[in-house]
Coordinates of C-alpha atoms in Angstrom, one line a residue:
M1 CA -32.4 -13.1 -30.4
L2 CA -31.6 -15.3 -33.3
N3 CA -34.0 -15.0 -36.2
P4 CA -33.0 -16.9 -39.3
F5 CA -35.9 -15.8 -41.2
T6 CA -37.3 -12.5 -42.2
A7 CA -41.0 -11.1 -41.7
G8 CA -43.0 -12.0 -44.6
Q9 CA -40.7 -15.0 -45.6
K10 CA -42.3 -18.1 -47.2
L11 CA -40.8 -21.1 -45.7
R12 CA -40.2 -24.0 -48.0
A13 CA -39.7 -27.7 -47.3
V14 CA -36.0 -27.5 -47.8
D15 CA -35.8 -24.7 -45.2
D16 CA -34.2 -26.7 -42.2
V17 CA -35.9 -24.8 -39.3
T18 CA -34.2 -27.0 -36.4
A19 CA -30.6 -26.4 -37.9
H20 CA -30.8 -23.0 -36.3
D21 CA -30.8 -24.2 -32.9
I22 CA -33.4 -21.7 -31.5
R23 CA -35.5 -23.7 -28.8
R24 CA -35.1 -27.4 -27.9
I25 CA -37.1 -29.4 -25.3
V26 CA -35.9 -32.7 -23.7
C27 CA -38.5 -34.9 -21.5
Q28 CA -37.4 -37.5 -19.1
T29 CA -39.5 -40.6 -20.7
A30 CA -39.1 -42.9 -17.8
D31 CA -38.3 -42.5 -14.1
S32 CA -34.6 -42.2 -13.1
A33 CA -32.6 -44.6 -11.3
P34 CA -33.1 -43.8 -7.7
S35 CA -30.7 -42.1 -5.7
T36 CA -29.9 -43.1 -2.3
S37 CA -26.9 -40.9 -1.4
T38 CA -25.6 -37.5 -1.3
T39 CA -23.6 -37.9 -4.6
F40 CA -24.9 -36.2 -7.9
L41 CA -26.5 -38.7 -10.5
N42 CA -27.0 -37.7 -14.0
S43 CA -30.7 -37.8 -15.3
S44 CA -31.6 -38.4 -18.8
L45 CA -32.4 -34.5 -19.2
V46 CA -29.5 -33.6 -21.5
L47 CA -29.2 -30.7 -24.0
S48 CA -26.1 -29.8 -26.1
V49 CA -25.0 -26.0 -25.9
V50 CA -22.4 -24.2 -28.2
A51 CA -19.5 -22.3 -27.2
S52 CA -20.1 -18.6 -26.2
G53 CA -23.6 -19.1 -26.5
L54 CA -26.2 -17.2 -24.4
Y55 CA -29.2 -19.4 -23.3
K56 CA -32.8 -19.0 -21.4
L57 CA -33.6 -21.9 -19.4
T58 CA -37.0 -23.3 -18.3
T59 CA -37.6 -26.4 -16.2
Q60 CA -40.4 -28.5 -14.6
I61 CA -38.8 -31.6 -12.8
F62 CA -41.0 -33.9 -11.1
V63 CA -39.3 -35.5 -8.0
D64 CA -40.4 -38.2 -5.6
T65 CA -38.4 -37.9 -2.2
N66 CA -39.1 -38.1 1.3
A67 CA -39.0 -35.1 3.9
T68 CA -35.7 -36.2 5.3
A69 CA -33.9 -36.9 2.1
D70 CA -35.0 -33.6 0.2
V71 CA -33.6 -33.1 -3.1
V72 CA -30.8 -31.2 -4.7
L73 CA -31.1 -30.5 -8.3
N74 CA -28.0 -29.2 -10.3
V75 CA -27.3 -27.8 -13.9
L76 CA -24.0 -29.3 -14.9
L77 CA -22.4 -27.1 -17.7
P78 CA -19.4 -26.5 -19.6
S79 CA -16.4 -25.2 -17.3
G80 CA -16.6 -21.4 -16.9
S81 CA -20.1 -20.8 -17.9
T82 CA -22.1 -18.7 -15.5
V83 CA -25.7 -18.6 -14.6
R84 CA -28.7 -16.6 -13.0
F85 CA -31.7 -18.6 -11.9
S86 CA -34.8 -18.1 -10.0
D87 CA -37.4 -20.7 -8.6
L88 CA -41.0 -20.2 -9.6
G89 CA -42.7 -17.4 -7.6
S90 CA -39.4 -16.2 -6.3
T91 CA -38.6 -12.6 -6.4
T92 CA -34.5 -13.1 -5.9
T93 CA -32.2 -14.7 -8.3
S94 CA -29.0 -16.8 -7.6
T95 CA -25.8 -17.6 -9.5
S96 CA -25.7 -21.1 -8.0
T97 CA -26.2 -24.0 -10.4
S98 CA -27.9 -25.9 -7.6
R99 CA -31.3 -25.7 -6.4
T100 CA -32.7 -27.4 -3.3
Y101 CA -36.4 -28.1 -2.7
P102 CA -38.1 -29.9 0.5
G103 CA -39.4 -33.5 -0.1
V104 CA -42.9 -34.4 1.5
A105 CA -43.4 -38.1 1.8
A106 CA -42.3 -40.9 -0.3
G107 CA -44.7 -41.9 -3.0
T108 CA -45.4 -37.8 -3.4
V109 CA -44.4 -36.3 -6.3
I110 CA -43.3 -32.6 -5.9
S111 CA -42.8 -30.2 -8.9
C112 CA -39.6 -28.2 -8.9
E113 CA -39.6 -25.2 -11.4
F114 CA -36.7 -22.8 -12.1
S115 CA -35.7 -20.9 -15.0
G116 CA -33.0 -18.2 -15.8
F117 CA -30.1 -17.2 -17.8
I118 CA -26.9 -19.2 -19.1
D119 CA -23.8 -17.7 -20.6
I120 CA -21.8 -20.6 -21.8
D121 CA -17.8 -20.0 -21.9
T122 CA -15.4 -20.8 -24.5
S123 CA -16.1 -24.5 -24.6
S124 CA -19.1 -26.3 -26.0
G125 CA -20.7 -29.3 -24.3
N126 CA -23.8 -30.6 -22.7
L127 CA -26.1 -29.0 -20.0
T128 CA -27.3 -32.0 -18.0
I129 CA -29.8 -32.1 -14.8
Q130 CA -28.2 -33.7 -12.0
Y131 CA -29.8 -34.7 -8.5
R132 CA -29.1 -36.0 -5.3
Q133 CA -30.4 -36.3 -1.7
V134 CA -29.6 -33.8 0.8
S135 CA -29.5 -36.1 3.5
A136 CA -29.2 -39.8 2.5
S137 CA -32.9 -41.4 3.4
G138 CA -34.6 -43.9 1.0
S139 CA -35.2 -43.2 -2.6
T140 CA -35.2 -39.8 -4.5
I141 CA -36.3 -40.4 -8.2
V142 CA -36.8 -37.8 -11.1
K143 CA -40.0 -38.8 -12.6
V144 CA -41.1 -39.5 -16.1
G145 CA -42.7 -36.3 -17.7
S146 CA -39.9 -34.0 -16.5
T147 CA -39.0 -31.2 -19.0
V148 CA -36.1 -28.8 -19.7
E149 CA -36.7 -26.2 -22.5
L150 CA -33.6 -24.5 -23.8
T151 CA -33.8 -21.5 -26.1
R152 CA -30.8 -19.8 -27.6
I153 CA -31.1 -16.2 -27.5
A154 CA -27.3 -15.2 -28.8

């Protein structure tokens, strides 16, 4: 794990903790544009990643979708990056960047939570949460308050 400071070190106002890129969180501050198709849309949940960086990702994404549409969430990364994700409560992991969750009913918000490890290849870029419907039906919306936490571990 990256540790820019030593045990017992006194921090001064001039020590820039944010410049060390340890942990960042982004929050959806407004509802997303409604998805009405099976084509991915980008949410406003975007964080930059560095080339050859290793990260731990934790998400809690609130989605309003109906039982026919369901929702697919995708983590868009720079080309060549690899992942290992697991849904909350799951005992298995996946190397897929996409996660599928069942909708309940329009107006009912579901919580989609997954976490895992990301290995960025040789190109820096952005981590972007995308969303779409499994079957085009009604509207699917990423709701305000959704969060993504990204911690750089190497």
